[in-house]
C-alpha positions as a Python dict, from the first residue, in 0.01 Angstrom:
ca = {
    (1, 'M'): (0, 0, 0),
    (2, 'R'): (48, -110, -364),
    (3, 'F'): (116, -468, -256),
    (4, 'E'): (-177, -483, -11),
    (5, 'A'): (-413, -338, -271),
    (6, 'G'): (-307, -596, -529),
    (7, 'L'): (-122, -371, -773),
    (8, 'T'): (161, -538, -961),
    (9, 'P'): (451, -529, -961),
    (10, 'P'): (508, -368, -622),
    (11, 'P'): (819, -150, -642),
    (12, 'T'): (1099, -148, -391),
    (13, 'A'): (1079, 118, -120),
    (14, 'E'): (1360, 305, -298),
    (15, 'I'): (1174, 316, -627),
    (16, 'A'): (848, 409, -457),
    (17, 'E'): (1019, 704, -284),
    (18, 'I'): (1163, 837, -611),
    (19, 'G'): (831, 786, -788),
    (20, 'L'): (630, 965, -523),
    (21, 'K'): (869, 1261, -526),
    (22, 'S'): (836, 1278, -905),
    (23, 'S'): (455, 1295, -897),
    (24, 'V'): (287, 1598, -1048),
    (25, 'Y'): (-8, 1552, -811),
    (26, 'C'): (-101, 1293, -552),
    (27, 'V'): (-419, 1222, -355),
    (28, 'V'): (-405, 1017, -35),
    (29, 'A'): (-716, 901, 153),
    (30, 'R'): (-672, 851, 526),
    (31, 'D'): (-881, 671, 786),
    (32, 'T'): (-962, 959, 1020),
    (33, 'S'): (-1137, 725, 1263),
    (34, 'T'): (-798, 598, 1382),
    (35, 'A'): (-541, 788, 1588),
    (36, 'S'): (-270, 713, 1330),
    (37, 'K'): (-485, 837, 1039),
    (38, 'E'): (-359, 545, 834),
    (39, 'A'): (-333, 591, 456),
    (40, 'I'): (-602, 368, 303),
    (41, 'G'): (-601, 476, -61),
    (42, 'M'): (-415, 683, -314),
    (43, 'A'): (-373, 787, -676),
    (44, 'R'): (-110, 995, -852),
    (45, 'V'): (-55, 1191, -1171),
    (46, 'V'): (278, 1188, -1351),
    (47, 'G'): (376, 1373, -1667),
    (48, 'D'): (482, 1709, -1805),
    (49, 'I'): (168, 1898, -1689),
    (50, 'T'): (105, 2079, -2019),
    (51, 'M'): (75, 1809, -2285),
    (52, 'S'): (66, 1461, -2139),
    (53, 'L'): (-44, 1318, -1804),
    (54, 'L'): (-74, 961, -1683),
    (55, 'I'): (-283, 845, -1387),
    (56, 'V'): (-101, 576, -1189),
    (57, 'D'): (-115, 385, -860),
    (58, 'V'): (-492, 410, -811),
    (59, 'C'): (-552, 184, -513),
    (60, 'V'): (-757, 138, -197),
    (61, 'L'): (-675, -114, 74),
    (62, 'P'): (-905, -420, 52),
    (63, 'T'): (-1067, -354, 391),
    (64, 'H'): (-1181, -11, 266),
    (65, 'Q'): (-1289, -104, -87),
    (66, 'H'): (-1649, -73, -210),
    (67, 'K'): (-1716, 227, 16),
    (68, 'G'): (-1680, 502, -247),
    (69, 'I'): (-1325, 592, -142),
    (70, 'G'): (-1175, 517, -484),
    (71, 'H'): (-1442, 732, -648),
    (72, 'R'): (-1370, 1026, -414),
    (73, 'I'): (-994, 992, -471),
    (74, 'F'): (-1052, 991, -845),
    (75, 'Q'): (-1282, 1295, -825),
    (76, 'H'): (-1013, 1497, -643),
    (77, 'L'): (-755, 1386, -898),
    (78, 'L'): (-970, 1482, -1197),
    (79, 'A'): (-1064, 1818, -1040),
    (80, 'W'): (-693, 1900, -1011),
    (81, 'V'): (-627, 1797, -1371),
    (82, 'D'): (-924, 2002, -1498),
    (83, 'A'): (-808, 2310, -1304),
    (84, 'N'): (-435, 2285, -1380),
    (85, 'S'): (-396, 2100, -1711),
    (86, 'P'): (-728, 2119, -1897),
    (87, 'S'): (-576, 2065, -2243),
    (88, 'A'): (-335, 1785, -2151),
    (89, 'F'): (-381, 1434, -2288),
    (90, 'L'): (-484, 1226, -1986),
    (91, 'S'): (-446, 849, -1993),
    (92, 'L'): (-421, 545, -1769),
    (93, 'S'): (-370, 172, -1788),
    (94, 'A'): (-667, -1, -1630),
    (95, 'D'): (-656, -327, -1441),
    (96, 'P'): (-989, -511, -1474),
    (97, 'P'): (-1105, -433, -1116),
    (98, 'G'): (-1079, -58, -1188),
    (99, 'M'): (-1260, -52, -1522),
    (100, 'K'): (-1599, 50, -1383),
    (101, 'L'): (-1449, 332, -1177),
    (102, 'Y'): (-1265, 474, -1478),
    (103, 'E'): (-1562, 439, -1713),
    (104, 'R'): (-1789, 616, -1459),
    (105, 'N'): (-1542, 903, -1467),
    (106, 'G'): (-1539, 949, -1844),
    (107, 'F'): (-1259, 717, -1957),
    (108, 'K'): (-1327, 494, -2255),
    (109, 'V'): (-1161, 185, -2396),
    (110, 'T'): (-999, 288, -2724),
    (111, 'P'): (-1027, -22, -2945),
    (112, 'N'): (-852, 136, -3246),
    (113, 'E'): (-540, 206, -3042),
    (114, 'T'): (-296, -40, -2894),
    (115, 'G'): (-148, 24, -2553),
    (116, 'M'): (208, -95, -2525),
    (117, 'Q'): (456, -148, -2244),
    (118, 'R'): (825, -219, -2226),
    (119, 'L'): (871, -499, -1976),
    (120, 'G'): (1164, -697, -1852),
    (121, 'Q'): (1390, -479, -1639),
    (122, 'D'): (1505, -694, -1354),
    (123, 'I'): (1488, -576, -996),
    (124, 'E'): (1866, -526, -966),
    (125, 'N'): (1858, -279, -1254),
    (126, 'R'): (1572, -96, -1083),
    (127, 'R'): (1761, -80, -752),
    (128, 'R'): (2078, 42, -924),
    (129, 'F'): (1879, 315, -1098),
    (130, 'A'): (1722, 421, -767),
    (131, 'R'): (2066, 442, -600),
    (132, 'E'): (2202, 647, -891),
    (133, 'Q'): (1908, 887, -874),
    (134, 'R'): (1953, 936, -499),
    (135, 'A'): (2325, 998, -548),
    (136, 'K'): (2252, 1257, -818),
    (137, 'G'): (2010, 1428, -580),
    (138, 'R'): (2275, 1448, -308),
    (139, 'E'): (2532, 1586, -554),
    (140, 'G'): (2290, 1858, -663),
    (141, 'E'): (2224, 1970, -304),
    (142, 'G'): (2569, 2127, -270),
    (143, 'E'): (2540, 2337, -586),
}
């Protein structure tokens, strides 16, 4: 879904699986008009729950955009944060297409702060990390 919705960079399936399992909270919108109830949008929260939370992977498939789905996903996400982590610092990195959605929901550009990212891990390092994490999970199952 990340790739189809235009989010970059799309992770490998292995990394996506680990990331989804590590989410604090996740909202998935489904197309209930189809028999398969296809996932058409999502957003997740990651973090430590008490002090710091980050909203990630906010996306809606292009064929379902501009129908209010992103807004409803975001409302569910914020309701969960307000109920479960009301004092946590909540942040996100906004791609230009999402700016209006985030601003409508109370987020503001903070011009006196500089957002930073560490970039540059190549895909092989990411895959190796995913394999190591899966192996650690399997080792812990027998304990």
